[in-house]
Amino acid sequence: MPAKFPILLRAVLLVGVACSLNGQFLFGPKRGTPKPAAPKSAAPKPMRKASELISRQDPVKINNSLLKQITPDSVHVVISLPKQRAYLMMGDEVVIDSPISSGKRGHSSPTGHFSVMEKDPDHRSSIYGDFVDSSGRVVRGGISAKIDSAPSGTHYVGAPMRWFMRLTGEGVGMHVGILPGYPASHGCIRMPPDGAKLFYDNVKIGTPVEVTGT
């Protein structure tokens, strides 16, 4: 009996090895648990066009029934910097409501009570403009006459400010300009062409103007 035990043990071991080899031949070697696929990163958002970053302001609004009733003696102007709107008023009623662009940071439009000091339909800035040569070609644009020096052979041409209505002796006024939807001027109140013309036609020298920060 003791002699048979080692033989029996060897037989069991051989059978185990054979089963293991058969399993590998039939089914292939055991493989580890597959790792989950890494999540795909979200596709980057396309860059927005510059035009999409510009706020869309409501256009000029006109109360035509009131417009027929007003005179330069019966109106006053209210400008709201937070709302970026200018109102031509008769009493407490809004006759014309226009979008504006006021002074940007560092060049904020002054607040308080003013009056129209001057009206000039073809005004040009005495500070901001371009250096142009004798042929009218712009050599350097968007300059400040207070800071920049004119290149040789050029002269200063002020930026156009159509339908200009002066509010201060320092040059702040209401006039036609670019409206990007936020404060962007050097202190003036920019208006769309139709709004500026309507205000210009219905105010006079001395018309009260209130610029508010509320």
C-alpha atoms as a PDB file:
ATOM      1  CA  MET A   1       0.000   0.000   0.000  1.00  0.00           C
ATOM      2  CA  PRO A   2       2.725   2.576   0.840  1.00  0.00           C
ATOM      3  CA  ALA A   3       4.473   1.833  -2.487  1.00  0.00           C
ATOM      4  CA  LYS A   4       1.340   2.647  -4.443  1.00  0.00           C
ATOM      5  CA  PHE A   5       0.844   6.100  -2.885  1.00  0.00           C
ATOM      6  CA  PRO A   6       3.723   7.914  -4.668  1.00  0.00           C
ATOM      7  CA  ILE A   7       2.564   6.436  -7.951  1.00  0.00           C
ATOM      8  CA  LEU A   8      -0.985   7.643  -7.370  1.00  0.00           C
ATOM      9  CA  LEU A   9       0.270  11.149  -6.439  1.00  0.00           C
ATOM     10  CA  ARG A  10       2.332  11.372  -9.618  1.00  0.00           C
ATOM     11  CA  ALA A  11      -0.689  10.360 -11.679  1.00  0.00           C
ATOM     12  CA  VAL A  12      -2.834  13.083 -10.113  1.00  0.00           C
ATOM     13  CA  LEU A  13      -0.141  15.716 -10.787  1.00  0.00           C
ATOM     14  CA  LEU A  14       0.251  14.619 -14.399  1.00  0.00           C
ATOM     15  CA  VAL A  15      -3.515  14.777 -14.970  1.00  0.00           C
ATOM     16  CA  GLY A  16      -3.576  18.312 -13.542  1.00  0.00           C
ATOM     17  CA  VAL A  17      -0.752  19.491 -15.794  1.00  0.00           C
ATOM     18  CA  ALA A  18      -2.387  17.873 -18.830  1.00  0.00           C
ATOM     19  CA  CYS A  19      -5.718  19.582 -18.122  1.00  0.00           C
ATOM     20  CA  SER A  20      -3.969  22.913 -17.761  1.00  0.00           C
ATOM     21  CA  LEU A  21      -2.141  22.489 -21.072  1.00  0.00           C
ATOM     22  CA  ASN A  22      -5.302  21.334 -22.852  1.00  0.00           C
ATOM     23  CA  GLY A  23      -7.156  24.368 -21.562  1.00  0.00           C
ATOM     24  CA  GLN A  24      -4.496  26.691 -22.959  1.00  0.00           C
ATOM     25  CA  PHE A  25      -4.470  24.955 -26.326  1.00  0.00           C
ATOM     26  CA  LEU A  26      -8.262  24.974 -26.581  1.00  0.00           C
ATOM     27  CA  PHE A  27      -9.057  28.364 -25.175  1.00  0.00           C
ATOM     28  CA  GLY A  28      -5.736  30.220 -25.304  1.00  0.00           C
ATOM     29  CA  PRO A  29      -3.887  31.718 -22.362  1.00  0.00           C
ATOM     30  CA  LYS A  30      -5.885  33.544 -19.759  1.00  0.00           C
ATOM     31  CA  ARG A  31      -6.095  37.251 -20.331  1.00  0.00           C
ATOM     32  CA  GLY A  32      -6.390  39.951 -17.723  1.00  0.00           C
ATOM     33  CA  THR A  33      -9.606  41.911 -17.310  1.00  0.00           C
ATOM     34  CA  PRO A  34      -9.722  44.483 -20.162  1.00  0.00           C
ATOM     35  CA  LYS A  35      -9.360  48.072 -19.010  1.00  0.00           C
ATOM     36  CA  PRO A  36     -12.307  50.328 -19.760  1.00  0.00           C
ATOM     37  CA  ALA A  37     -11.712  52.679 -22.675  1.00  0.00           C
ATOM     38  CA  ALA A  38     -10.690  56.167 -21.668  1.00  0.00           C
ATOM     39  CA  PRO A  39     -13.571  58.613 -22.077  1.00  0.00           C
ATOM     40  CA  LYS A  40     -13.297  60.768 -25.157  1.00  0.00           C
ATOM     41  CA  SER A  41     -12.580  64.394 -24.366  1.00  0.00           C
ATOM     42  CA  ALA A  42     -15.238  66.856 -25.455  1.00  0.00           C
ATOM     43  CA  ALA A  43     -14.537  68.537 -28.756  1.00  0.00           C
ATOM     44  CA  PRO A  44     -13.286  72.114 -28.273  1.00  0.00           C
ATOM     45  CA  LYS A  45     -15.898  74.767 -28.822  1.00  0.00           C
ATOM     46  CA  PRO A  46     -15.376  76.803 -31.978  1.00  0.00           C
ATOM     47  CA  MET A  47     -14.057  80.317 -31.425  1.00  0.00           C
ATOM     48  CA  ARG A  48     -16.800  82.924 -31.508  1.00  0.00           C
ATOM     49  CA  LYS A  49     -16.706  85.543 -34.209  1.00  0.00           C
ATOM     50  CA  ALA A  50     -15.956  89.090 -33.141  1.00  0.00           C
ATOM     51  CA  SER A  51     -19.371  90.174 -34.425  1.00  0.00           C
ATOM     52  CA  GLU A  52     -21.030  87.764 -31.987  1.00  0.00           C
ATOM     53  CA  LEU A  53     -19.320  89.446 -29.038  1.00  0.00           C
ATOM     54  CA  ILE A  54     -20.864  92.799 -29.886  1.00  0.00           C
ATOM     55  CA  SER A  55     -24.040  93.449 -27.938  1.00  0.00           C
ATOM     56  CA  ARG A  56     -27.148  94.107 -29.949  1.00  0.00           C
ATOM     57  CA  GLN A  57     -28.790  97.303 -28.743  1.00  0.00           C
ATOM     58  CA  ASP A  58     -32.380  98.193 -29.424  1.00  0.00           C
ATOM     59  CA  PRO A  59     -32.620 100.694 -32.285  1.00  0.00           C
ATOM     60  CA  VAL A  60     -33.869 104.260 -32.050  1.00  0.00           C
ATOM     61  CA  LYS A  61     -37.481 104.462 -30.880  1.00  0.00           C
ATOM     62  CA  ILE A  62     -39.664 107.447 -31.778  1.00  0.00           C
ATOM     63  CA  ASN A  63     -43.026 108.532 -30.424  1.00  0.00           C
ATOM     64  CA  ASN A  64     -44.228 110.182 -33.628  1.00  0.00           C
ATOM     65  CA  SER A  65     -47.308 111.747 -32.065  1.00  0.00           C
ATOM     66  CA  LEU A  66     -45.136 113.548 -29.495  1.00  0.00           C
ATOM     67  CA  LEU A  67     -42.490 114.391 -32.092  1.00  0.00           C
ATOM     68  CA  LYS A  68     -45.076 116.494 -33.931  1.00  0.00           C
ATOM     69  CA  GLN A  69     -45.787 118.486 -30.793  1.00  0.00           C
ATOM     70  CA  ILE A  70     -42.319 119.379 -29.544  1.00  0.00           C
ATOM     71  CA  THR A  71     -40.254 122.511 -30.085  1.00  0.00           C
ATOM     72  CA  PRO A  72     -36.620 123.190 -29.065  1.00  0.00           C
ATOM     73  CA  ASP A  73     -38.047 125.229 -26.176  1.00  0.00           C
ATOM     74  CA  SER A  74     -40.101 122.347 -24.786  1.00  0.00           C
ATOM     75  CA  VAL A  75     -37.546 119.522 -24.612  1.00  0.00           C
ATOM     76  CA  HIS A  76     -34.687 118.371 -22.437  1.00  0.00           C
ATOM     77  CA  VAL A  77     -32.251 115.456 -22.690  1.00  0.00           C
ATOM     78  CA  VAL A  78     -31.588 112.646 -20.210  1.00  0.00           C
ATOM     79  CA  ILE A  79     -28.662 110.247 -20.742  1.00  0.00           C
ATOM     80  CA  SER A  80     -28.414 107.035 -18.716  1.00  0.00           C
ATOM     81  CA  LEU A  81     -24.888 105.614 -18.656  1.00  0.00           C
ATOM     82  CA  PRO A  82     -25.841 102.217 -17.133  1.00  0.00           C
ATOM     83  CA  LYS A  83     -28.620 101.730 -19.689  1.00  0.00           C
ATOM     84  CA  GLN A  84     -26.533 103.176 -22.538  1.00  0.00           C
ATOM     85  CA  ARG A  85     -29.545 105.164 -23.756  1.00  0.00           C
ATOM     86  CA  ALA A  86     -30.279 108.816 -24.465  1.00  0.00           C
ATOM     87  CA  TYR A  87     -33.801 110.225 -24.174  1.00  0.00           C
ATOM     88  CA  LEU A  88     -35.239 113.354 -25.708  1.00  0.00           C
ATOM     89  CA  MET A  89     -37.957 114.285 -23.254  1.00  0.00           C
ATOM     90  CA  MET A  90     -40.983 116.545 -23.215  1.00  0.00           C
ATOM     91  CA  GLY A  91     -41.868 116.846 -19.557  1.00  0.00           C
ATOM     92  CA  ASP A  92     -41.913 113.272 -18.256  1.00  0.00           C
ATOM     93  CA  GLU A  93     -42.650 111.708 -21.636  1.00  0.00           C
ATOM     94  CA  VAL A  94     -40.044 110.127 -23.905  1.00  0.00           C
ATOM     95  CA  VAL A  95     -40.140 111.492 -27.431  1.00  0.00           C
ATOM     96  CA  ILE A  96     -37.001 109.785 -28.784  1.00  0.00           C
ATOM     97  CA  ASP A  97     -35.110 106.879 -27.187  1.00  0.00           C
ATOM     98  CA  SER A  98     -31.684 106.225 -28.732  1.00  0.00           C
ATOM     99  CA  PRO A  99     -28.838 103.777 -28.012  1.00  0.00           C
ATOM    100  CA  ILE A 100     -25.473 105.326 -27.149  1.00  0.00           C
ATOM    101  CA  SER A 101     -21.878 104.424 -26.347  1.00  0.00           C
ATOM    102  CA  SER A 102     -20.413 106.515 -23.534  1.00  0.00           C
ATOM    103  CA  GLY A 103     -16.853 106.860 -22.205  1.00  0.00           C
ATOM    104  CA  LYS A 104     -14.854 103.719 -21.527  1.00  0.00           C
ATOM    105  CA  ARG A 105     -12.896 103.013 -18.335  1.00  0.00           C
ATOM    106  CA  GLY A 106     -10.328 105.718 -17.808  1.00  0.00           C
ATOM    107  CA  HIS A 107     -12.299 108.103 -20.033  1.00  0.00           C
ATOM    108  CA  SER A 108     -15.689 107.988 -18.322  1.00  0.00           C
ATOM    109  CA  SER A 109     -18.343 110.420 -19.484  1.00  0.00           C
ATOM    110  CA  PRO A 110     -18.982 113.088 -16.836  1.00  0.00           C
ATOM    111  CA  THR A 111     -22.257 112.924 -14.959  1.00  0.00           C
ATOM    112  CA  GLY A 112     -24.344 115.844 -13.793  1.00  0.00           C
ATOM    113  CA  HIS A 113     -26.355 118.703 -15.266  1.00  0.00           C
ATOM    114  CA  PHE A 114     -25.214 120.336 -18.490  1.00  0.00           C
ATOM    115  CA  SER A 115     -26.654 122.263 -21.401  1.00  0.00           C
ATOM    116  CA  VAL A 116     -25.986 122.278 -25.120  1.00  0.00           C
ATOM    117  CA  MET A 117     -23.155 124.797 -25.562  1.00  0.00           C
ATOM    118  CA  GLU A 118     -22.568 124.453 -29.306  1.00  0.00           C
ATOM    119  CA  LYS A 119     -24.096 122.797 -32.363  1.00  0.00           C
ATOM    120  CA  ASP A 120     -21.877 121.866 -35.320  1.00  0.00           C
ATOM    121  CA  PRO A 121     -23.121 119.540 -38.076  1.00  0.00           C
ATOM    122  CA  ASP A 122     -19.598 118.762 -39.378  1.00  0.00           C
ATOM    123  CA  HIS A 123     -17.449 118.969 -36.273  1.00  0.00           C
ATOM    124  CA  ARG A 124     -14.036 117.286 -36.058  1.00  0.00           C
ATOM    125  CA  SER A 125     -12.131 116.299 -32.941  1.00  0.00           C
ATOM    126  CA  SER A 126      -9.281 118.556 -31.877  1.00  0.00           C
ATOM    127  CA  ILE A 127      -7.614 115.671 -30.009  1.00  0.00           C
ATOM    128  CA  TYR A 128      -8.303 112.315 -31.698  1.00  0.00           C
ATOM    129  CA  GLY A 129      -7.809 111.590 -35.364  1.00  0.00           C
ATOM    130  CA  ASP A 130      -5.197 110.598 -37.968  1.00  0.00           C
ATOM    131  CA  PHE A 131      -1.911 111.782 -39.417  1.00  0.00           C
ATOM    132  CA  VAL A 132      -2.300 111.974 -43.203  1.00  0.00           C
ATOM    133  CA  ASP A 133       0.072 112.927 -46.023  1.00  0.00           C
ATOM    134  CA  SER A 134      -0.432 115.506 -48.774  1.00  0.00           C
ATOM    135  CA  SER A 135      -2.409 113.019 -50.878  1.00  0.00           C
ATOM    136  CA  GLY A 136      -4.825 112.328 -48.019  1.00  0.00           C
ATOM    137  CA  ARG A 137      -3.421 108.873 -47.284  1.00  0.00           C
ATOM    138  CA  VAL A 138      -3.580 107.902 -43.596  1.00  0.00           C
ATOM    139  CA  VAL A 139      -0.024 107.348 -42.377  1.00  0.00           C
ATOM    140  CA  ARG A 140      -0.943 106.803 -38.720  1.00  0.00           C
ATOM    141  CA  GLY A 141      -4.516 106.337 -37.605  1.00  0.00           C
ATOM    142  CA  GLY A 142      -6.261 106.581 -34.250  1.00  0.00           C
ATOM    143  CA  ILE A 143      -3.758 108.960 -32.700  1.00  0.00           C
ATOM    144  CA  SER A 144      -3.965 111.498 -29.903  1.00  0.00           C
ATOM    145  CA  ALA A 145      -2.722 114.956 -30.830  1.00  0.00           C
ATOM    146  CA  LYS A 146      -1.796 115.443 -27.172  1.00  0.00           C
ATOM    147  CA  ILE A 147       0.573 112.474 -27.090  1.00  0.00           C
ATOM    148  CA  ASP A 148       1.674 111.481 -30.599  1.00  0.00           C
ATOM    149  CA  SER A 149       4.039 113.388 -32.881  1.00  0.00           C
ATOM    150  CA  ALA A 150       3.287 113.776 -36.568  1.00  0.00           C
ATOM    151  CA  PRO A 151       5.635 111.854 -38.884  1.00  0.00           C
ATOM    152  CA  SER A 152       7.542 113.975 -41.373  1.00  0.00           C
ATOM    153  CA  GLY A 153       5.380 115.128 -44.269  1.00  0.00           C
ATOM    154  CA  THR A 154       2.059 114.532 -42.503  1.00  0.00           C
ATOM    155  CA  HIS A 155      -0.551 116.691 -40.825  1.00  0.00           C
ATOM    156  CA  TYR A 156      -3.315 116.091 -38.305  1.00  0.00           C
ATOM    157  CA  VAL A 157      -6.932 115.497 -39.375  1.00  0.00           C
ATOM    158  CA  GLY A 158      -9.476 115.228 -36.558  1.00  0.00           C
ATOM    159  CA  ALA A 159     -11.936 112.363 -36.364  1.00  0.00           C
ATOM    160  CA  PRO A 160     -15.363 113.304 -37.784  1.00  0.00           C
ATOM    161  CA  MET A 161     -18.117 113.986 -35.233  1.00  0.00           C
ATOM    162  CA  ARG A 162     -21.250 114.566 -37.267  1.00  0.00           C
ATOM    163  CA  TRP A 163     -24.200 116.356 -35.630  1.00  0.00           C
ATOM    164  CA  PHE A 164     -22.042 117.456 -32.707  1.00  0.00           C
ATOM    165  CA  MET A 165     -23.770 118.872 -29.605  1.00  0.00           C
ATOM    166  CA  ARG A 166     -21.175 120.129 -27.134  1.00  0.00           C
ATOM    167  CA  LEU A 167     -21.787 119.578 -23.412  1.00  0.00           C
ATOM    168  CA  THR A 168     -18.499 120.701 -21.816  1.00  0.00           C
ATOM    169  CA  GLY A 169     -15.690 123.120 -22.514  1.00  0.00           C
ATOM    170  CA  GLU A 170     -13.275 120.156 -22.532  1.00  0.00           C
ATOM    171  CA  GLY A 171     -14.851 118.796 -25.707  1.00  0.00           C
ATOM    172  CA  VAL A 172     -17.366 116.223 -24.456  1.00  0.00           C
ATOM    173  CA  GLY A 173     -20.457 116.139 -26.590  1.00  0.00           C
ATOM    174  CA  MET A 174     -23.061 114.044 -28.363  1.00  0.00           C
ATOM    175  CA  HIS A 175     -22.326 112.998 -31.956  1.00  0.00           C
ATOM    176  CA  VAL A 176     -22.420 110.209 -34.510  1.00  0.00           C
ATOM    177  CA  GLY A 177     -20.064 107.335 -33.687  1.00  0.00           C
ATOM    178  CA  ILE A 178     -19.572 103.578 -33.520  1.00  0.00           C
ATOM    179  CA  LEU A 179     -21.822 101.745 -31.064  1.00  0.00           C
ATOM    180  CA  PRO A 180     -20.378  98.346 -30.066  1.00  0.00           C
ATOM    181  CA  GLY A 181     -22.961  97.856 -27.312  1.00  0.00           C
ATOM    182  CA  TYR A 182     -20.812  98.995 -24.391  1.00  0.00           C
ATOM    183  CA  PRO A 183     -18.955 102.160 -23.254  1.00  0.00           C
ATOM    184  CA  ALA A 184     -16.135 102.631 -25.780  1.00  0.00           C
ATOM    185  CA  SER A 185     -15.560 106.362 -26.368  1.00  0.00           C
ATOM    186  CA  HIS A 186     -13.009 108.786 -24.951  1.00  0.00           C
ATOM    187  CA  GLY A 187     -15.775 110.524 -22.997  1.00  0.00           C
ATOM    188  CA  CYS A 188     -18.245 111.662 -25.640  1.00  0.00           C
ATOM    189  CA  ILE A 189     -21.736 110.272 -26.105  1.00  0.00           C
ATOM    190  CA  ARG A 190     -21.736 108.355 -29.379  1.00  0.00           C
ATOM    191  CA  MET A 191     -25.042 107.947 -31.176  1.00  0.00           C
ATOM    192  CA  PRO A 192     -26.296 106.265 -34.359  1.00  0.00           C
ATOM    193  CA  PRO A 193     -26.673 108.617 -37.354  1.00  0.00           C
ATOM    194  CA  ASP A 194     -30.469 108.689 -37.270  1.00  0.00           C
ATOM    195  CA  GLY A 195     -30.583 109.254 -33.503  1.00  0.00           C
ATOM    196  CA  ALA A 196     -27.955 112.001 -33.548  1.00  0.00           C
ATOM    197  CA  LYS A 197     -29.730 113.839 -36.369  1.00  0.00           C
ATOM    198  CA  LEU A 198     -33.080 113.700 -34.575  1.00  0.00           C
ATOM    199  CA  PHE A 199     -31.601 115.068 -31.359  1.00  0.00           C
ATOM    200  CA  TYR A 200     -29.632 117.721 -33.252  1.00  0.00           C
ATOM    201  CA  ASP A 201     -32.733 118.942 -35.090  1.00  0.00           C
ATOM    202  CA  ASN A 202     -34.804 119.233 -31.925  1.00  0.00           C
ATOM    203  CA  VAL A 203     -32.445 120.835 -29.404  1.00  0.00           C
ATOM    204  CA  LYS A 204     -31.039 124.364 -29.256  1.00  0.00           C
ATOM    205  CA  ILE A 205     -28.133 126.126 -27.592  1.00  0.00           C
ATOM    206  CA  GLY A 206     -29.079 126.023 -23.922  1.00  0.00           C
ATOM    207  CA  THR A 207     -31.204 122.843 -23.979  1.00  0.00           C
ATOM    208  CA  PRO A 208     -30.793 121.150 -20.556  1.00  0.00           C
ATOM    209  CA  VAL A 209     -28.954 117.801 -20.545  1.00  0.00           C
ATOM    210  CA  GLU A 210     -28.728 115.484 -17.536  1.00  0.00           C
ATOM    211  CA  VAL A 211     -26.208 112.646 -17.581  1.00  0.00           C
ATOM    212  CA  THR A 212     -26.961 110.074 -14.876  1.00  0.00           C
ATOM    213  CA  GLY A 213     -25.084 107.134 -13.468  1.00  0.00           C
ATOM    214  CA  THR A 214     -28.331 105.360 -12.639  1.00  0.00           C
END
